[in-house]
Structure formats: structure tokens, C-alpha cells
CSV table of C-alpha atoms in Angstrom, one decimal:
chain,number,residue,atom,x,y,z
A,1,UNK,CA,110.1,61.6,118.9
A,2,UNK,CA,110.7,59.0,116.3
A,3,UNK,CA,113.4,59.9,113.7
A,4,UNK,CA,112.7,58.6,110.2
A,5,UNK,CA,114.9,58.8,107.1
A,6,UNK,CA,118.0,61.0,107.2
A,7,UNK,CA,120.2,62.5,104.5
A,8,UNK,CA,123.4,64.4,104.4
A,9,UNK,CA,124.3,66.9,101.6
A,10,UNK,CA,126.3,70.1,101.4
A,11,UNK,CA,127.2,70.0,105.1
A,12,UNK,CA,123.5,69.8,106.1
A,13,UNK,CA,122.0,66.8,107.9
A,14,UNK,CA,118.3,66.6,107.2
A,15,UNK,CA,116.0,64.2,109.1
A,16,UNK,CA,112.3,63.7,109.2
A,17,UNK,CA,110.7,63.0,112.5
A,18,UNK,CA,107.3,62.3,113.9
A,19,UNK,CA,106.1,63.4,117.4
A,20,UNK,CA,102.7,61.9,118.2
A,21,UNK,CA,100.7,62.8,115.1
A,22,UNK,CA,102.9,65.8,114.2
A,23,UNK,CA,105.4,65.2,111.4
A,24,UNK,CA,108.5,67.5,111.2
A,25,UNK,CA,111.9,68.0,109.7
A,26,UNK,CA,115.1,68.9,111.5
A,27,UNK,CA,118.1,70.4,109.6
A,28,UNK,CA,121.4,70.5,111.5
A,29,UNK,CA,125.0,71.3,110.6
A,30,UNK,CA,126.7,68.0,109.8
A,31,UNK,CA,129.9,69.1,111.6
A,32,UNK,CA,129.5,71.1,114.7
A,33,UNK,CA,131.7,71.7,117.7
A,34,UNK,CA,129.1,73.2,120.0
A,35,UNK,CA,125.3,73.0,120.0
A,36,UNK,CA,124.0,75.4,117.4
A,37,UNK,CA,121.3,78.0,118.0
A,38,UNK,CA,117.9,76.5,117.0
A,39,UNK,CA,115.5,78.3,114.8
A,40,UNK,CA,111.8,77.1,114.7
A,41,UNK,CA,110.6,77.8,111.2
A,42,UNK,CA,106.8,78.1,110.8
A,43,UNK,CA,105.2,77.8,107.4
A,44,UNK,CA,102.6,80.1,105.8
A,45,UNK,CA,98.8,79.3,105.5
A,46,UNK,CA,98.2,76.5,103.0
A,47,UNK,CA,101.9,75.5,102.9
A,48,UNK,CA,103.8,72.9,104.9
A,49,UNK,CA,107.1,72.0,106.5
A,50,UNK,CA,108.7,71.1,103.2
A,51,UNK,CA,107.5,74.0,101.1
A,52,UNK,CA,110.4,74.9,98.7
A,53,UNK,CA,110.9,78.4,100.1
A,54,UNK,CA,111.1,77.1,103.7
A,55,UNK,CA,113.5,74.3,102.8
A,56,UNK,CA,115.8,76.7,100.9
A,57,UNK,CA,115.8,79.1,103.8
A,58,UNK,CA,116.3,76.3,106.4
A,59,UNK,CA,119.3,74.9,104.5
A,60,UNK,CA,120.8,78.3,104.0
A,61,UNK,CA,120.5,79.0,107.8
A,62,UNK,CA,122.3,75.8,108.6
A,63,UNK,CA,125.0,76.0,105.9
A,64,UNK,CA,125.7,79.7,106.1
A,65,UNK,CA,124.9,80.7,109.7
A,66,UNK,CA,125.5,77.4,111.5
A,67,UNK,CA,122.0,77.2,113.0
A,68,UNK,CA,119.8,74.2,113.5
A,69,UNK,CA,116.3,74.6,112.0
A,70,UNK,CA,113.1,72.7,112.8
A,71,UNK,CA,109.8,72.8,111.0
A,72,UNK,CA,106.5,71.0,111.7
A,73,UNK,CA,103.2,70.7,109.8
A,74,UNK,CA,100.5,72.9,111.3
A,75,UNK,CA,97.1,71.2,112.0
A,76,UNK,CA,95.4,70.3,108.7
A,77,UNK,CA,98.5,71.2,106.7
A,78,UNK,CA,101.1,69.2,104.8
A,79,UNK,CA,100.8,65.5,105.7
A,80,UNK,CA,98.1,66.1,108.3
A,81,UNK,CA,94.4,65.5,107.6
A,82,UNK,CA,92.2,68.6,107.5
A,83,UNK,CA,89.3,68.3,110.0
A,84,UNK,CA,85.7,68.9,108.8
A,85,UNK,CA,85.7,72.1,110.7
A,86,UNK,CA,88.9,73.3,109.1
A,87,UNK,CA,87.6,72.3,105.7
A,88,UNK,CA,84.5,74.5,106.3
A,89,UNK,CA,86.7,77.5,107.3
A,90,UNK,CA,88.8,77.1,104.2
A,91,UNK,CA,85.7,76.8,102.0
A,92,UNK,CA,84.2,79.9,103.7
A,93,UNK,CA,87.5,81.8,103.0
A,94,UNK,CA,87.5,80.9,99.4
A,95,UNK,CA,83.8,81.9,99.0
A,96,UNK,CA,84.4,85.2,100.7
A,97,UNK,CA,87.4,85.9,98.5
A,98,UNK,CA,85.5,85.1,95.3
A,99,UNK,CA,82.4,87.1,96.2
A,100,UNK,CA,84.5,90.0,97.5
A,101,UNK,CA,83.2,89.8,101.0
A,102,UNK,CA,85.6,90.5,103.9
A,103,UNK,CA,87.7,87.5,104.8
A,104,UNK,CA,88.9,89.0,108.1
A,105,UNK,CA,86.4,87.5,110.5
A,106,UNK,CA,86.9,84.0,109.0
A,107,UNK,CA,90.7,84.3,109.0
A,108,UNK,CA,90.7,85.4,112.7
A,109,UNK,CA,88.6,82.4,113.7
A,110,UNK,CA,90.5,79.9,111.6
A,111,UNK,CA,94.0,81.1,112.4
A,112,UNK,CA,93.0,81.5,116.1
A,113,UNK,CA,91.9,77.9,116.2
A,114,UNK,CA,95.0,76.6,114.4
A,115,UNK,CA,97.2,78.6,116.8
A,116,UNK,CA,95.4,77.1,119.9
A,117,UNK,CA,96.2,73.6,118.6
A,118,UNK,CA,99.7,74.3,117.3
A,119,UNK,CA,101.1,75.9,120.5
A,120,UNK,CA,101.2,72.7,122.4
A,121,UNK,CA,102.7,70.9,119.4
A,122,UNK,CA,105.5,73.4,119.1
A,123,UNK,CA,106.2,73.2,122.9
A,124,UNK,CA,106.3,69.4,122.7
A,125,UNK,CA,108.6,69.6,119.7
A,126,UNK,CA,111.0,71.9,121.7
A,127,UNK,CA,110.9,69.4,124.6
A,128,UNK,CA,111.9,66.6,122.2
A,129,UNK,CA,114.5,68.5,120.3
A,130,UNK,CA,116.2,69.5,123.5
A,131,UNK,CA,116.7,65.8,124.3
A,132,UNK,CA,118.8,65.4,121.2
A,133,UNK,CA,122.6,65.8,121.8
A,134,UNK,CA,122.9,68.0,118.7
A,135,UNK,CA,120.5,70.5,120.3
A,136,UNK,CA,120.6,70.1,124.1
A,137,UNK,CA,119.0,72.2,126.7
A,138,UNK,CA,121.2,75.2,126.3
A,139,UNK,CA,121.0,76.1,122.6
A,140,UNK,CA,119.3,79.5,122.3
A,141,UNK,CA,115.9,79.3,120.4
A,142,UNK,CA,114.4,81.6,117.9
A,143,UNK,CA,111.1,81.5,116.0
A,144,UNK,CA,110.8,82.6,112.4
A,145,UNK,CA,107.7,82.7,110.2
A,146,UNK,CA,105.3,85.1,108.5
A,147,UNK,CA,101.5,85.0,107.8
A,148,UNK,CA,100.0,81.9,109.5
A,149,UNK,CA,103.4,81.2,111.2
A,150,UNK,CA,103.1,84.6,112.9
A,151,UNK,CA,99.5,84.0,113.9
A,152,UNK,CA,100.8,80.8,115.6
A,153,UNK,CA,104.1,82.3,116.7
A,154,UNK,CA,102.9,85.3,118.7
A,155,UNK,CA,100.7,83.5,121.1
A,156,UNK,CA,103.3,80.7,121.3
A,157,UNK,CA,106.0,83.2,122.4
A,158,UNK,CA,103.7,84.6,125.2
A,159,UNK,CA,103.7,81.2,126.8
A,160,UNK,CA,107.0,79.8,125.8
A,161,UNK,CA,110.0,81.4,127.7
A,162,UNK,CA,112.5,79.3,125.8
A,163,UNK,CA,112.0,81.3,122.6
A,164,UNK,CA,114.3,84.4,123.0
A,165,UNK,CA,114.1,86.1,119.6
A,166,UNK,CA,111.6,86.1,116.7
A,167,UNK,CA,111.2,87.2,113.1
A,168,UNK,CA,107.5,87.6,112.3
A,169,UNK,CA,105.2,89.8,110.0
A,170,UNK,CA,103.0,89.9,107.0
A,171,UNK,CA,100.2,88.7,109.1
A,172,UNK,CA,96.5,89.4,109.1
A,173,UNK,CA,96.0,91.2,112.4
A,174,UNK,CA,93.2,90.5,114.9
A,175,UNK,CA,92.7,91.3,118.6
A,176,UNK,CA,94.3,88.2,120.0
A,177,UNK,CA,97.5,89.0,118.0
A,178,UNK,CA,97.5,92.7,119.2
A,179,UNK,CA,97.1,91.4,122.8
A,180,UNK,CA,100.0,88.9,122.3
A,181,UNK,CA,102.3,91.6,120.9
A,182,UNK,CA,101.7,93.8,123.9
A,183,UNK,CA,102.8,90.9,126.2
A,184,UNK,CA,105.9,90.1,124.1
A,185,UNK,CA,109.2,91.6,125.3
A,186,UNK,CA,111.9,89.5,123.4
A,187,UNK,CA,113.8,91.1,120.5
A,188,UNK,CA,111.6,91.2,117.4
A,189,UNK,CA,112.3,91.7,113.7
A,190,UNK,CA,109.1,92.5,112.0
A,191,UNK,CA,108.7,92.1,108.2
A,192,UNK,CA,106.1,94.2,106.4
A,193,UNK,CA,105.4,93.7,102.6
A,194,UNK,CA,104.8,97.4,101.8
A,195,UNK,CA,102.5,96.8,98.8
A,196,UNK,CA,100.4,93.9,100.3
A,197,UNK,CA,97.0,94.1,98.8
A,198,UNK,CA,95.5,91.5,101.1
A,199,UNK,CA,96.5,93.0,104.4
A,200,UNK,CA,96.1,96.6,105.3
A,201,UNK,CA,99.4,98.3,105.8
A,202,UNK,CA,98.3,100.3,108.9
A,203,UNK,CA,97.4,97.1,110.8
A,204,UNK,CA,101.0,95.9,110.3
A,205,UNK,CA,102.4,99.2,111.6
A,206,UNK,CA,100.0,99.0,114.6
A,207,UNK,CA,101.0,95.5,115.4
A,208,UNK,CA,104.7,96.4,115.2
A,209,UNK,CA,104.1,99.4,117.5
A,210,UNK,CA,102.3,97.2,120.0
A,211,UNK,CA,105.2,94.9,120.8
A,212,UNK,CA,106.5,95.5,124.3
A,213,UNK,CA,110.0,94.7,123.2
A,214,UNK,CA,112.8,97.2,123.9
A,215,UNK,CA,114.6,95.9,120.9
A,216,UNK,CA,112.4,95.7,117.8
A,217,UNK,CA,113.0,96.6,114.2
A,218,UNK,CA,110.6,96.7,111.3
A,219,UNK,CA,111.8,96.0,107.7
A,220,UNK,CA,109.4,97.1,105.1
A,221,UNK,CA,110.1,96.1,101.5
A,222,UNK,CA,108.4,96.8,98.2
A,223,UNK,CA,106.2,94.1,96.8
A,224,UNK,CA,103.2,92.2,97.9
A,225,UNK,CA,102.3,89.4,100.3
A,226,UNK,CA,104.5,86.7,98.7
A,227,UNK,CA,107.2,88.9,97.1
A,228,UNK,CA,109.8,89.2,99.8
A,229,UNK,CA,113.3,90.1,98.4
A,230,UNK,CA,115.8,87.2,99.0
A,231,UNK,CA,118.1,89.4,101.1
A,232,UNK,CA,115.4,89.7,103.8
A,233,UNK,CA,116.1,86.1,105.0
A,234,UNK,CA,119.8,86.9,105.3
A,235,UNK,CA,119.1,90.1,107.3
A,236,UNK,CA,116.8,87.9,109.5
A,237,UNK,CA,119.6,85.4,110.0
A,238,UNK,CA,122.0,88.1,111.1
A,239,UNK,CA,119.3,89.3,113.5
A,240,UNK,CA,119.4,85.9,115.1
A,241,UNK,CA,123.2,85.9,115.1
A,242,UNK,CA,123.2,89.2,116.9
A,243,UNK,CA,120.7,88.0,119.5
A,244,UNK,CA,122.4,84.6,120.1
A,245,UNK,CA,125.9,86.1,120.2
A,246,UNK,CA,127.4,83.4,118.2
A,247,UNK,CA,127.2,81.6,114.9
A,248,UNK,CA,129.2,78.6,113.6
A,249,UNK,CA,129.6,79.8,110.1
A,250,UNK,CA,129.6,83.6,109.8
A,251,UNK,CA,130.8,86.7,111.6
A,252,UNK,CA,128.9,89.9,111.7
B,1,UNK,CA,141.2,119.5,94.5
B,2,UNK,CA,144.2,120.0,96.7
B,3,UNK,CA,145.2,117.1,98.9
B,4,UNK,CA,146.5,117.9,102.3
B,5,UNK,CA,147.9,115.7,105.0
B,6,UNK,CA,147.5,111.9,104.6
B,7,UNK,CA,147.7,109.1,107.1
B,8,UNK,CA,147.5,105.3,106.9
B,9,UNK,CA,146.3,103.0,109.6
B,10,UNK,CA,144.5,99.7,109.8
B,11,UNK,CA,144.4,99.3,106.1
B,12,UNK,CA,142.6,102.7,105.6
B,13,UNK,CA,144.2,105.6,103.9
B,14,UNK,CA,142.7,108.9,105.1
B,15,UNK,CA,143.5,112.2,103.4
B,16,UNK,CA,142.1,115.7,103.9
B,17,UNK,CA,141.4,117.7,100.8
B,18,UNK,CA,140.1,121.1,99.9
B,19,UNK,CA,138.1,121.9,96.8
B,20,UNK,CA,137.5,125.7,96.3
B,21,UNK,CA,136.3,126.7,99.8
B,22,UNK,CA,135.0,123.2,100.7
B,23,UNK,CA,137.1,121.0,102.9
B,24,UNK,CA,136.6,117.3,102.8
B,25,UNK,CA,138.0,113.9,103.8
B,26,UNK,CA,138.6,110.8,101.6
B,27,UNK,CA,139.0,107.4,103.1
B,28,UNK,CA,140.2,104.6,100.7
B,29,UNK,CA,141.4,101.0,101.1
B,30,UNK,CA,145.2,101.2,101.4
B,31,UNK,CA,145.5,98.1,99.2
B,32,UNK,CA,143.0,97.7,96.3
B,33,UNK,CA,143.1,95.7,93.1
B,34,UNK,CA,140.2,97.5,91.4
B,35,UNK,CA,138.5,100.9,92.1
B,36,UNK,CA,136.2,100.5,95.1
B,37,UNK,CA,132.6,101.7,95.1
B,38,UNK,CA,132.4,105.2,96.5
B,39,UNK,CA,130.1,106.2,99.3
B,40,UNK,CA,129.4,109.9,99.7
B,41,UNK,CA,128.7,110.3,103.4
B,42,UNK,CA,126.7,113.3,104.5
B,43,UNK,CA,126.8,114.7,108.1
B,44,UNK,CA,123.8,115.6,110.3
B,45,UNK,CA,122.8,119.2,111.2
B,46,UNK,CA,125.3,120.9,113.4
B,47,UNK,CA,127.9,118.2,112.8
B,48,UNK,CA,130.7,118.0,110.3
B,49,UNK,CA,132.9,115.8,108.1
B,50,UNK,CA,134.9,114.5,111.0
B,51,UNK,CA,132.2,113.9,113.6
B,52,UNK,CA,133.2,110.8,115.5
B,53,UNK,CA,130.2,108.6,114.4
B,54,UNK,CA,130.7,109.5,110.8
B,55,UNK,CA,134.5,108.8,110.9
B,56,UNK,CA,133.9,105.4,112.6
B,57,UNK,CA,131.3,104.5,110.0
B,58,UNK,CA,133.5,105.6,107.2
B,59,UNK,CA,136.5,103.7,108.4
B,60,UNK,CA,134.4,100.6,108.9
B,61,UNK,CA,133.0,100.8,105.4
B,62,UNK,CA,136.5,101.0,104.0
B,63,UNK,CA,138.1,98.3,106.2
B,64,UNK,CA,135.2,95.9,106.2
B,65,UNK,CA,133.4,96.4,102.9
B,66,UNK,CA,136.2,97.7,100.7
B,67,UNK,CA,134.4,100.9,99.8
B,68,UNK,CA,135.9,104.4,99.4
B,69,UNK,CA,134.1,107.1,101.5
B,70,UNK,CA,134.1,110.8,101.0
B,71,UNK,CA,132.7,113.5,103.4
B,72,UNK,CA,132.6,117.3,103.0
B,73,UNK,CA,131.6,120.0,105.4
B,74,UNK,CA,128.1,121.5,104.5
B,75,UNK,CA,127.9,125.3,104.2
B,76,UNK,CA,128.4,126.9,107.7
B,77,UNK,CA,129.4,123.6,109.3
B,78,UNK,CA,132.7,122.2,110.5
B,79,UNK,CA,135.6,124.4,109.3
B,80,UNK,CA,133.3,126.6,107.2
B,81,UNK,CA,132.2,130.0,108.4
B,82,UNK,CA,128.5,130.4,109.2
B,83,UNK,CA,127.0,133.3,107.2
B,84,UNK,CA,125.0,136.0,109.0
B,85,UNK,CA,121.8,134.6,107.4
B,86,UNK,CA,122.6,131.0,108.6
B,87,UNK,CA,123.4,132.4,112.1
B,88,UNK,CA,119.9,134.0,112.2
B,89,UNK,CA,118.2,130.7,111.1
B,90,UNK,CA,120.1,128.8,113.9
B,91,UNK,CA,119.2,131.4,116.5
B,92,UNK,CA,115.5,131.3,115.3
B,93,UNK,CA,115.5,127.5,115.6
B,94,UNK,CA,116.9,127.6,119.1
B,95,UNK,CA,114.4,130.2,120.2
B,96,UNK,CA,111.5,128.2,118.7
B,97,UNK,CA,112.7,125.1,120.5
B,98,UNK,CA,113.0,126.9,123.9
B,99,UNK,CA,109.7,128.6,123.7
B,100,UNK,CA,107.9,125.4,122.3
B,101,UNK,CA,107.0,127.1,119.0
B,102,UNK,CA,107.0,124.9,115.9
B,103,UNK,CA,110.5,124.6,114.4
B,104,UNK,CA,109.2,123.1,111.1
B,105,UNK,CA,108.9,126.3,109.0
B,106,UNK,CA,112.4,127.4,110.0
B,107,UNK,CA,114.0,124.0,109.4
B,108,UNK,CA,112.4,123.8,106.0
B,109,UNK,CA,113.8,127.3,105.1
B,110,UNK,CA,117.3,126.7,106.6
B,111,UNK,CA,117.7,123.1,105.3
B,112,UNK,CA,116.4,124.1,101.9
B,113,UNK,CA,118.9,126.9,101.6
B,114,UNK,CA,121.8,124.6,102.8
B,115,UNK,CA,120.8,122.0,100.2
B,116,UNK,CA,120.7,124.5,97.4
B,117,UNK,CA,124.2,125.5,98.2
B,118,UNK,CA,125.5,122.0,98.9
B,119,UNK,CA,124.3,120.3,95.7
B,120,UNK,CA,126.9,122.0,93.5
B,121,UNK,CA,129.6,121.4,96.1
B,122,UNK,CA,128.9,117.6,96.1
B,123,UNK,CA,128.7,117.5,92.3
B,124,UNK,CA,132.1,119.3,92.1
B,125,UNK,CA,133.5,116.9,94.7
B,126,UNK,CA,132.3,113.9,92.6
B,127,UNK,CA,134.0,115.5,89.5
B,128,UNK,CA,137.3,115.9,91.4
B,129,UNK,CA,137.2,112.4,93.0
B,130,UNK,CA,136.6,110.8,89.7
B,131,UNK,CA,139.9,112.3,88.5
B,132,UNK,CA,141.8,110.3,91.2
B,133,UNK,CA,143.2,107.0,90.0
B,134,UNK,CA,141.9,105.3,93.2
B,135,UNK,CA,138.3,106.3,92.3
B,136,UNK,CA,138.2,106.8,88.5
B,137,UNK,CA,135.1,107.3,86.3
B,138,UNK,CA,133.6,103.8,86.7
B,139,UNK,CA,133.3,103.3,90.4
B,140,UNK,CA,129.6,103.0,91.4
B,141,UNK,CA,128.6,105.9,93.7
B,142,UNK,CA,126.2,105.7,96.7
B,143,UNK,CA,125.0,108.4,99.0
B,144,UNK,CA,124.5,107.9,102.7
B,145,UNK,CA,123.3,110.2,105.4
B,146,UNK,CA,120.3,111.0,107.7
B,147,UNK,CA,118.7,114.3,108.9
B,148,UNK,CA,120.4,117.3,107.2
B,149,UNK,CA,122.3,114.9,105.0
B,150,UNK,CA,119.0,113.6,103.7
B,151,UNK,CA,117.7,117.1,103.2
B,152,UNK,CA,120.7,117.7,101.0
B,153,UNK,CA,120.9,114.2,99.5
B,154,UNK,CA,117.3,113.9,98.1
B,155,UNK,CA,117.5,117.0,95.9
B,156,UNK,CA,121.1,116.1,95.0
B,157,UNK,CA,120.0,112.7,93.8
B,158,UNK,CA,117.3,114.2,91.5
B,159,UNK,CA,120.0,116.1,89.6
B,160,UNK,CA,123.0,113.8,89.9
B,161,UNK,CA,122.7,110.6,87.8
B,162,UNK,CA,126.0,109.3,89.0
B,163,UNK,CA,124.5,108.4,92.4
B,164,UNK,CA,122.9,105.0,91.9
B,165,UNK,CA,121.8,104.0,95.4
B,166,UNK,CA,121.2,105.8,98.7
B,167,UNK,CA,120.6,105.3,102.4
B,168,UNK,CA,118.6,108.2,103.9
B,169,UNK,CA,116.0,108.9,106.6
B,170,UNK,CA,115.3,110.4,110.0
B,171,UNK,CA,114.7,113.7,108.3
B,172,UNK,CA,112.3,116.6,108.9
B,173,UNK,CA,109.9,116.4,105.9
B,174,UNK,CA,108.8,119.4,103.9
B,175,UNK,CA,107.3,119.8,100.4
B,176,UNK,CA,110.6,120.0,98.5
B,177,UNK,CA,111.7,116.7,99.9
B,178,UNK,CA,108.4,115.0,99.1
B,179,UNK,CA,108.7,116.2,95.5
B,180,UNK,CA,112.3,115.0,95.3
B,181,UNK,CA,111.3,111.6,96.6
B,182,UNK,CA,108.6,111.2,93.9
B,183,UNK,CA,111.3,111.9,91.3
B,184,UNK,CA,113.8,109.4,92.7
B,185,UNK,CA,113.9,105.9,91.2
B,186,UNK,CA,117.3,104.5,92.4
B,187,UNK,CA,117.3,101.8,95.1
B,188,UNK,CA,116.7,103.4,98.5
B,189,UNK,CA,117.2,102.1,102.1
B,190,UNK,CA,115.2,104.4,104.4
B,191,UNK,CA,116.0,104.6,108.1
B,192,UNK,CA,113.2,105.6,110.5
B,193,UNK,CA,113.9,106.0,114.2
B,194,UNK,CA,110.5,104.7,115.5
B,195,UNK,CA,110.5,106.7,118.7
B,196,UNK,CA,111.7,110.0,117.3
B,197,UNK,CA,110.1,112.8,119.5
B,198,UNK,CA,111.3,115.6,117.2
B,199,UNK,CA,110.0,114.3,113.8
B,200,UNK,CA,106.5,112.9,113.4
B,201,UNK,CA,106.6,109.2,112.5
B,202,UNK,CA,103.8,109.5,109.9
B,203,UNK,CA,105.8,112.1,107.9
B,204,UNK,CA,108.7,109.6,107.6
B,205,UNK,CA,106.3,106.8,106.5
B,206,UNK,CA,104.8,109.2,103.9
B,207,UNK,CA,108.2,110.2,102.6
B,208,UNK,CA,109.2,106.5,102.2
B,209,UNK,CA,106.0,105.8,100.4
B,210,UNK,CA,106.6,108.7,98.0
B,211,UNK,CA,109.9,107.4,96.5
B,212,UNK,CA,109.4,106.3,92.9
B,213,UNK,CA,111.9,103.5,93.3
B,214,UNK,CA,111.0,100.0,92.4
B,215,UNK,CA,113.5,98.8,95.0
B,216,UNK,CA,113.1,100.5,98.4
B,217,UNK,CA,113.2,99.2,101.9
B,218,UNK,CA,112.4,100.9,105.2
B,219,UNK,CA,114.2,99.9,108.4
B,220,UNK,CA,112.5,101.2,111.5
B,221,UNK,CA,114.3,100.8,114.8
B,222,UNK,CA,113.3,101.5,118.4
B,223,UNK,CA,114.9,104.7,119.8
B,224,UNK,CA,114.9,108.3,119.1
B,225,UNK,CA,116.5,110.7,116.6
B,226,UNK,CA,120.1,110.0,117.6
B,227,UNK,CA,119.8,106.4,118.9
B,228,UNK,CA,120.3,104.2,115.9
B,229,UNK,CA,121.5,100.7,116.8
B,230,UNK,CA,125.0,100.0,115.5
B,231,UNK,CA,124.0,97.1,113.3
B,232,UNK,CA,122.0,99.5,111.1
B,233,UNK,CA,125.2,100.8,109.5
B,234,UNK,CA,126.3,97.3,108.6
B,235,UNK,CA,122.9,96.5,107.1
B,236,UNK,CA,123.2,99.8,105.1
B,237,UNK,CA,126.7,98.7,103.9
B,238,UNK,CA,125.3,95.3,102.8
B,239,UNK,CA,122.6,97.2,100.9
B,240,UNK,CA,125.4,99.0,99.0
B,241,UNK,CA,127.2,95.8,98.4
B,242,UNK,CA,124.0,94.3,96.9
B,243,UNK,CA,123.5,97.3,94.7
B,244,UNK,CA,127.1,97.6,93.5
B,245,UNK,CA,127.4,93.9,92.9
B,246,UNK,CA,130.8,93.7,94.5
B,247,UNK,CA,132.9,94.4,97.6
B,248,UNK,CA,136.5,94.1,98.2
B,249,UNK,CA,136.3,92.8,101.8
B,250,UNK,CA,133.1,90.9,102.4
B,251,UNK,CA,130.7,88.5,100.8
B,252,UNK,CA,127.0,88.6,101.3
């Protein structure tokens, strides 16, 4: 892992890094007494590791809850070149949307392929982050991210025992994700935009129901795919605080 | 309203009161600078105003979030005599449960009758509480309560404009409640025990869907009818803090 520029503001240290061909960002509390819990924050489809919403949430998690947060660009997203195959999937999706044909089969193929590639990248990122003294091998690790980030996160969790809690949801559901949910037993907070016009509500309820976790909760909120109320991120942060049993900045 | 004994502990002033034939309890912050938001806390079926869970939640809302909390006994509950008619409904419910016959029609009748009687009692309680200097006419008012408390709360909210936010859920659903939900437009947090074996999950989802509120959220948690995780009450308190825009004891 090569660390690039690094800035400090409002008690948050932000540094860019690159690991192989994967660029990422790490946000950590500037002053900490003990390694903070680490939240891996995935970005949505078409977005990237520095999308404004993600950055705002990451900085808030660090400043308010004392977490560290890491984000990486998914294959073909952000600073990473999009392969010819990925370009074809994206073109097919847009064509399907415009002509009113079902996008489901294309999303399942494209997201499935992205997830296959991203899983190893996230695992290598965890390896590298655990080498840093600010993180270390003992910090509890959570995963957070909706839509594409959930399509990547669910299969990732099934093979990565270091992730011990996750916030997911708002995702287009296909068989691989249902199968992953059934294998997952870590605590889950599932976010469901109740008025999502792109994703059938019942498939979200079915996915939540499929998780094998003893502790899981579903938070459904009014609004569509990209209209999550701002308090949802704070409730998600408190979910991680409950799971990790500690937080540098807040008590629950 | 006649105030009876009164105790102070841990920053919480607790006093019993009686209004007509309805006994109640009021918990207020012992030290306040401005009138605190008031949460009306309903009890579940078969329980009462001093059920241990309710008291613990009420005291926590006062001590931690700076609210005032009021609870009253529903007709035929707690200190109040159960009428012959109510006794017959209860007997019928128990018989139905034992013999495996559907309890739904009896619950709808019994809860509907309790709600009709309780609505005026809650409204008179609000009138009386607003006369107290600790509450006053300007404190925002929320309603909180599952099961029977929701069966009473939903029709209450449709006729009581002073209630401006509510936490409800886990309730046996019948037509009157669906109709009430459609009329309700205040912010709602709806609690759904995901593994409730007594109440069909879909009826809870349908009831949540029916609310006319622009701002509503559903929190589903693993476990049955009486197995709500403890953090749910804190998330509900923060919901009230968001709605009322202030809180004496906590920041969100």
C-alpha cells in the first residue's frame, strides 16, 4: 500500500492510497488513544470513493463516532478504467432503461462480475490496512454500503470472517445475493427505500428475510432509491457502536 | 386532576395522579429550564401504567432525553375495574387461543371498544397536563406504544391534533386501524417484530404502507411479539428528538 497526499481538518486525517491498481481513501481520527473500529464504505453504482455523500458520511463517522473509514474505487469506477466488457454492460443497461425493457438480467450479470473482481481487492485492502499502526489487527471491522456496494458486500462477507457487522440494502436482488444472505450470520442492518421505483419492494423484504443472522434489523424509510433521510446514517453508526462495544466519540 | 404521592430520584420526579376515574403517572425532569416535550406512553394489552418495561422506558426518556412522560391505565386495566362485558371478551380470547380458533374477530371488537373509551380519557389527560406549569400549552406532544397502545393510539391521533409524532406497531390489524392510518399524516415510526407468531407480518407491512404521512419509517427487528431489542426504545426517543427539534439531555 502506497500512501499518497494526506490532509488534516476538523480532527479527521484523510489520506489517499493506492494498492496495486486500486486507489482508495482512508479517514482516521487525528487523535486516538486506541485503534478505532474500521468501517469499509462501499460506493453505489456509477459513483466512486470520493462521491460527496460518501465523503460526508465517512468524515461524520470519524469525527462523531471515532471510527476509521476506508473506501476504494470498484472496478471501472472513479479513477479506474472501464473495460470494454464493462462498457458494453453499461451501454446495454442504458438501452434497456430507455426502451423500457427489464434491466434485471443485465444488472445481475454486471454487478455479479464487479463483485467477483472487487472481493479480492477489498480483502487485500483489509490486509494492508491492518498493517497500519492506526488500524492494527484487532480493530473490529464493519462493512457499509447500499446498491452496488451491497452487491459486492454480501458475497464479500461470506468469505471474509474479519467483517463482523454490516449495513446494506437498496440493492437489486438476484440469486447469488439471496444465496449469500442465507450464508451470512453476522449482525445486519438492512436499509429499504420504501418507495423505490427501480427495485421491487418485495425483493428487498425477501432478501432481509433470507439473512441467517440472529440479530438483524430492517429500517424502511419513505422515499426512492436515492432519497435516504440523513438520520439513517447516524442510526447505522450507532448500530456499529452497539456491535463493536465502543466508540471514541459518542456514548449510546 | 388530583396529584397524589410524589417521589424524586435520579433526576426524575414521578407523581401519581387521578383524573375522574382514570389513574395515571407523570414523570418529569426534576430540573428543567423550559417545558420538556411530552410523550404519552400507552401500555400493552393486559398490562398497565406501571408495568416494569414501561416505567424503565419512561424514566430513561426523562433522564436521558429530557422529555416528560405520562401514562394512564386503559379501561379495565391496572387499578381500574374490568366490566362484565370486558371480562367476557377476555374469557372469549383465552378460549379461542386454547382451542386454536382465530382470535382476530374478538380482538378487533375488544380493542375497538377499549379505544372508543380511552380516546376521551387521553384527551382529558392532555387538557389537564397542559394546565401544569411543567408542561404548559406549548410543549410538543408525542404518542408512543405498541399492541393495545397502538390500537388506542391510531384512532386517538386522528381526532387529536395536539399529537404531532408517534411511535406505534406490533398491533393486531383490523379495518378501523387501516382507516385511521390512511387519515394520519404526522411523522410515524412503526415497529415490527419480524418473527411475531401471533400477528401476521404482512398485515403490519400493509398498515405501515397505509399511513398518509410523508415522513414515516419502519423498524423491523428479529424476535417475537414481546422481544424488542432494548436499543429500539433509544432509536424511538431520537425520533422524537428529531421531530421536536430539541431535547434537554442529549444531542443527535
